[in-house]
Coordinates of C-alpha atoms in Angstrom, one line a residue:
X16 CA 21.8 -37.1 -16.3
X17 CA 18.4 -35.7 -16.8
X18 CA 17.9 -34.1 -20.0
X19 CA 17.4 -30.6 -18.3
X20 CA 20.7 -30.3 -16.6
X21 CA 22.6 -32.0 -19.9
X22 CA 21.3 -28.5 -21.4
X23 CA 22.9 -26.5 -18.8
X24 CA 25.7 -28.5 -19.5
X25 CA 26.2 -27.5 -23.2
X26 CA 24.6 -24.2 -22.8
X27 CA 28.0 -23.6 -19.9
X28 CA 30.1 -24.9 -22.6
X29 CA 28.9 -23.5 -25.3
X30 CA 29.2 -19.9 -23.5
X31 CA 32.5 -20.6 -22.5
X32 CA 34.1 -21.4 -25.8
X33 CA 32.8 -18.4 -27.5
X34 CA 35.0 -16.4 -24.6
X35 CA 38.6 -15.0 -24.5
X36 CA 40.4 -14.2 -21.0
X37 CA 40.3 -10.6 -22.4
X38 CA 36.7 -10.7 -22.8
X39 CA 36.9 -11.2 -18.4
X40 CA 39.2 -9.0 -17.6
X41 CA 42.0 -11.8 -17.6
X42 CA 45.6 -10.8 -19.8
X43 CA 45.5 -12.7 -23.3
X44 CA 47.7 -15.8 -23.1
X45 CA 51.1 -16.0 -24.6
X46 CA 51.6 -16.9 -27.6
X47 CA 54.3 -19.6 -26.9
X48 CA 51.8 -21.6 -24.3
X49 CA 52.8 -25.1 -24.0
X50 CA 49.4 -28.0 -24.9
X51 CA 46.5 -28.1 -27.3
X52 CA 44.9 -25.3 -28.3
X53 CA 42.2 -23.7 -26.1
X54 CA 39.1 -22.6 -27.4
X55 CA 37.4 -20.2 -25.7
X56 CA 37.7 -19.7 -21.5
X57 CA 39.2 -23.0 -20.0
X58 CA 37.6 -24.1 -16.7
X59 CA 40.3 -22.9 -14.6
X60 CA 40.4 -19.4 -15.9
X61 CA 36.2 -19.2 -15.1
X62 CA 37.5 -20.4 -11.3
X63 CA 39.9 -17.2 -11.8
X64 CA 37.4 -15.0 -12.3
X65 CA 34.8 -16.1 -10.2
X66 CA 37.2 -16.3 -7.4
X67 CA 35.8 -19.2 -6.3
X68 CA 38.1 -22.7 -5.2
X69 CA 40.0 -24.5 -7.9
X70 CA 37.7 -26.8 -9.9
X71 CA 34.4 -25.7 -8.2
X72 CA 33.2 -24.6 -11.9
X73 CA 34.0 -27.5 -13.4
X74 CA 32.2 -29.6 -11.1
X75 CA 29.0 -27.5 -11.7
X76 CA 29.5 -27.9 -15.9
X77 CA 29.7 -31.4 -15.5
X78 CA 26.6 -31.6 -13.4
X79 CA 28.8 -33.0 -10.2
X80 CA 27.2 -30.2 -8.2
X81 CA 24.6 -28.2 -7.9
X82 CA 25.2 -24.0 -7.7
X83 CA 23.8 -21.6 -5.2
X84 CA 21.7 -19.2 -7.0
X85 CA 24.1 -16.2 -6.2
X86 CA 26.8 -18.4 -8.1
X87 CA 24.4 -18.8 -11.0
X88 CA 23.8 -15.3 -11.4
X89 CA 27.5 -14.7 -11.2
X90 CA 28.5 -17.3 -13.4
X91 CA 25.4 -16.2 -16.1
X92 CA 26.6 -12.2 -15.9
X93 CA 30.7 -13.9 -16.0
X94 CA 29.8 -16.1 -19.1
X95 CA 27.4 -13.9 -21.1
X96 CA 24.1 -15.7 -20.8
X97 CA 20.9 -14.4 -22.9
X98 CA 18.4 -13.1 -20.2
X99 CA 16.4 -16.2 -21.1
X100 CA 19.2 -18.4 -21.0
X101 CA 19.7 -17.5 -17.5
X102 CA 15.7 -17.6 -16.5
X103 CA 15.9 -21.3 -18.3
X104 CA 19.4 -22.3 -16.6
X105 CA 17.8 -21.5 -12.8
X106 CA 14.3 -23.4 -13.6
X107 CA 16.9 -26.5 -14.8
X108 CA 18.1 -25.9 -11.2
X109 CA 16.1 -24.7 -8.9
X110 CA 12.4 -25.4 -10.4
X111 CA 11.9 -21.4 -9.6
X112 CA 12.1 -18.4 -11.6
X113 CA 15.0 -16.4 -10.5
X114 CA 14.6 -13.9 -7.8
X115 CA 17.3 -11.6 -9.2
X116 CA 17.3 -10.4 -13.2
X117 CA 20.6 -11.2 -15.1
X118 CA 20.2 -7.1 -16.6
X119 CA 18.0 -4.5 -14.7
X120 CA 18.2 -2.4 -17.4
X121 CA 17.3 -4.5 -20.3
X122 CA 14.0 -5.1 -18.7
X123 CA 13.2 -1.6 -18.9
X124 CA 13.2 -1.3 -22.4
X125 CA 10.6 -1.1 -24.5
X126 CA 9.3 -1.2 -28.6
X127 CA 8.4 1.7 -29.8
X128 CA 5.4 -0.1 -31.4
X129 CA 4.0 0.4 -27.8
X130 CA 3.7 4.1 -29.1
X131 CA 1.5 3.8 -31.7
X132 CA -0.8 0.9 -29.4
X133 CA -1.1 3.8 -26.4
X134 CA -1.9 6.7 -28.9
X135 CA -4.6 4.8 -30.2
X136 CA -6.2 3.9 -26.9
X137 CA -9.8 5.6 -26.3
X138 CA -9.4 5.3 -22.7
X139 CA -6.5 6.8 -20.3
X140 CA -3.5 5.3 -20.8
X141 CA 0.7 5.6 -20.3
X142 CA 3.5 3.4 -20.3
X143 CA 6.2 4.2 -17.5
X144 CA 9.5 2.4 -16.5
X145 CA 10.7 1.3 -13.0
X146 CA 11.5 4.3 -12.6
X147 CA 7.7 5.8 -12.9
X148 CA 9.1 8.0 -15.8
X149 CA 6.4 7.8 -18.3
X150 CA 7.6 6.9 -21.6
X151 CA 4.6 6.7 -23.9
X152 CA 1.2 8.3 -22.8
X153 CA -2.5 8.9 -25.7
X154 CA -4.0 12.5 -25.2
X155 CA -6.6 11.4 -23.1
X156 CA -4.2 10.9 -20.4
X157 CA -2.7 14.6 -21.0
X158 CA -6.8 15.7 -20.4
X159 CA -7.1 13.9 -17.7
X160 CA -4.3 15.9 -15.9
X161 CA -5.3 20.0 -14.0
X162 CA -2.2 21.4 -15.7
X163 CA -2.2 19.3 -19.1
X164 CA 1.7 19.4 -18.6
X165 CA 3.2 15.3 -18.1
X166 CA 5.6 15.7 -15.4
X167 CA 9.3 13.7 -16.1
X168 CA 8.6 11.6 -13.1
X169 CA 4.9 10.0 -12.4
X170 CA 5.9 8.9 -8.7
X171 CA 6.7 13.1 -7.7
X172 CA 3.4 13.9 -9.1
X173 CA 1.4 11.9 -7.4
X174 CA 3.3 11.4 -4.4
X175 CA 4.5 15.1 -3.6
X176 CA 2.5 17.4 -6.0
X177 CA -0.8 20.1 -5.0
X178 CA -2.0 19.1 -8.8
X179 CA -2.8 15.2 -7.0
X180 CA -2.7 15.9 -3.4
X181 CA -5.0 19.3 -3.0
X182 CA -8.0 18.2 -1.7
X183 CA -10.5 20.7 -3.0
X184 CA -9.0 21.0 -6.8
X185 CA -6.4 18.0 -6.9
X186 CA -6.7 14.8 -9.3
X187 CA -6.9 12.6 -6.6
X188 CA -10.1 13.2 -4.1
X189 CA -9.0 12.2 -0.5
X190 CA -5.3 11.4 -1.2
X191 CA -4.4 10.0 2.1
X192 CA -6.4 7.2 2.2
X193 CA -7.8 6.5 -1.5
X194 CA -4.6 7.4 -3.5
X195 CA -1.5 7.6 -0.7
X196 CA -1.9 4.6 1.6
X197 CA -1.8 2.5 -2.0
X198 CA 0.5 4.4 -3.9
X199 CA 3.4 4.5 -1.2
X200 CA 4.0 1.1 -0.6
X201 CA 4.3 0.9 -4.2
X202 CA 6.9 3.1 -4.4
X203 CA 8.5 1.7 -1.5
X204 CA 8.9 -1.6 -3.3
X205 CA 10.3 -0.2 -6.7
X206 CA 12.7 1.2 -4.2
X207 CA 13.5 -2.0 -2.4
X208 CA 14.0 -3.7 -5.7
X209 CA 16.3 -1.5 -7.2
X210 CA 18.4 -0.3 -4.4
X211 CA 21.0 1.4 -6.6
X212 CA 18.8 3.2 -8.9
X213 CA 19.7 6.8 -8.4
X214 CA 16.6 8.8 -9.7
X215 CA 14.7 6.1 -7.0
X216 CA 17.3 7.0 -4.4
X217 CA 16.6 10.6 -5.4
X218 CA 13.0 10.4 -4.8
X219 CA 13.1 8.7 -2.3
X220 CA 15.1 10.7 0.0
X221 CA 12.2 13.9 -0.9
X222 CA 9.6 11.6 0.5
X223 CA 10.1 10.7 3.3
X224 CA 11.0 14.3 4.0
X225 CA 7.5 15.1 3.4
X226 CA 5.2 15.0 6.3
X227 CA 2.5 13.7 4.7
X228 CA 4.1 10.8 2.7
X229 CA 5.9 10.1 5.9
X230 CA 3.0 8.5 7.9
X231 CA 3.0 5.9 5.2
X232 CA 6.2 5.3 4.6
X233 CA 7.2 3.3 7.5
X234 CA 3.7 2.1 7.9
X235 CA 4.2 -2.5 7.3
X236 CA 0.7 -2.4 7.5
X237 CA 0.4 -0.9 3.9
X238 CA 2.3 -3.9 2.0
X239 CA 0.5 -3.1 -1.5
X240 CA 2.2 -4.1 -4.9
X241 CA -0.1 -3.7 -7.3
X242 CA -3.6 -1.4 -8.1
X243 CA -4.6 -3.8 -11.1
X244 CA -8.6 -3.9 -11.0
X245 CA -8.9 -1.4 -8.3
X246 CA -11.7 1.5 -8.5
X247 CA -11.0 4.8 -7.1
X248 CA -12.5 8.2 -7.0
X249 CA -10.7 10.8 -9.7
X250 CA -11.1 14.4 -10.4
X251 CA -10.6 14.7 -14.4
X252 CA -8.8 17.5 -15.5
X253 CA -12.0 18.0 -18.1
X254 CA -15.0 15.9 -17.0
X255 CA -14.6 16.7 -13.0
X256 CA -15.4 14.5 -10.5
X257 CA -15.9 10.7 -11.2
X258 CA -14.7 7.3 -10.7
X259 CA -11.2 5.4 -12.2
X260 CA -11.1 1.4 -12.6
X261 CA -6.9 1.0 -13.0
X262 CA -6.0 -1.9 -15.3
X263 CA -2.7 -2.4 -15.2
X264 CA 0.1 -5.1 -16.9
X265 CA 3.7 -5.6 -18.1
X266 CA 5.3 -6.2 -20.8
X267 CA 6.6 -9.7 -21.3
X268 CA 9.5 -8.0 -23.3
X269 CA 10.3 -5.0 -20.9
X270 CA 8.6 -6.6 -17.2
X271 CA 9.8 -3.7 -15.4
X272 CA 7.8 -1.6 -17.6
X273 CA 4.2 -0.7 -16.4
X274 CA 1.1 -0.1 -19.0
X275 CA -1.8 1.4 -17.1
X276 CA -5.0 2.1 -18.4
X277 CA -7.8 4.1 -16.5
X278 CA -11.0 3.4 -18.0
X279 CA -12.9 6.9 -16.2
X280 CA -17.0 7.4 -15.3
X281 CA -18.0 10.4 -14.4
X282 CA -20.4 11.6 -12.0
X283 CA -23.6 12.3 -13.6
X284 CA -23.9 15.7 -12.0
X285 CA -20.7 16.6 -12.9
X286 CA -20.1 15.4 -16.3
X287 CA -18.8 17.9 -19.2
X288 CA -22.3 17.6 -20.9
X289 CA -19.7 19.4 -24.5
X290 CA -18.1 16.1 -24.3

């Protein structure tokens, strides 16, 4: 057995005796049960629960057979895997990293030492979850904004909002095709990869009532994940008109989390000359 899967092995095992039926959802054996004492979930009561045919899982623990991926997951969620327990157990497998996460939610959170690295940034910068809620944002990014006022949810303003969409005074010159065309698609994709989210759902269902968002929406020529390294014009809340460069990365720790920074040049002629 290669040494990989003889560590999915033990980790299975190991998983499985730290594990009561209660702990599944299964009724606690009686106390007059006939045999050796069980420790932990015995192979048959993991079939139980996965609902899968008698003896699959054990053929999988012993390396017989090989999973799906969707039985991996299961199994993982079933058994209590660590997040990287699970990433680790589907490499073993599969040679990929997984395509699903073991817990959504534990990948959006985040240390609060990222606080004290964003308040100290020179440049405009924010932290926001999958859910484009920003959770830590330095002052720069509050002057950066018209109103100075950081909305609960980044994707409504600049997706539905006058303070990014008017042309003549919004932050973002020429929405529609500098800002929207990009910015949509992204959405779109948070959206696709967290169908259940509700505050996505939420969102979602006010854009694509909006007639401007909606030519973009359903537009597959706009497939656009990412604005890492991209320059774009911006009109500063403070310094007016100008130019953005968006650096943009994720948190090993919390990779659902986005940390943007805007490093912005004015336009000569319309820098704050009191700055």
């Amino acid at each position: 057995m290669k040494p990989q899967l003889r560590a999915f092995q033990q980790l299975c095992k190991a998983r499985r005796a730290a594990l009561q039926p209660t702990d599944i959802g299964l009724e606690e054996r009686p106390p007059g049960r006939r045999g050796p004492k069980v420790q932990g979930l015995t192979q048959s009561e993991v079939d139980w629960a996965m609902g899968g045919g008698s003896d699959y899982y054990g053929k999988v623990e012993a390396g017989l057979t090989r999973p799906s991926p969707e039985y991996l997951l299961q199994m993982a969620r079933l058994l209590r895997f660590k997040s990287s327990e699970y990433i680790q157990s589907h490499l073993d497998l599969f040679g990929t990293m997984p395509g699903q996460q073991l817990d959504p939610d534990a990948h959006s959170e985040i240390s609060d030492d990222y606080k004290r690295k964003i308040t100290g940034q020179q440049h405009i910068c924010y932290v926001q979850n999958r859910r484009w809620e920003p959770l830590y944002y330095n002052d720069a990014f509050v002057e950066m904004l018209p109103s100075k006022r950081v909305p609960d949810n980044l994707a409504v303003l600049w997706l539905l909002s006058d303070e990014a969409r008017d042309p003549e005074h919004g932050l973002m010159p020429n929405w529609f095709e500098d800002w929207g065309r990009f910015l949509v698609p992204q959405f779109r994709a948070s959206v696709s990869a967290f169908p259940n989210d509700p505050v996505l759902q939420a969102i979602s269902a006010q854009v694509q009532k909006d007639p401007l968002v909606q030519k973009l929406y359903a537009c597959g020529e706009n497939a656009y994940i990412h604005s890492d390294g991209d320059r774009r014009r911006l009109r500063h809340g403070t310094k007016g008109l100008g130019s953005g460069t968006i650096l943009s990365v994720s948190p090993q720790s919390a990779p659902d989390c986005r940390e943007m920074t805007v490093i912005f040049d004015p336009d000569d002629e319309t820098a704050d000359c009191s700055a």
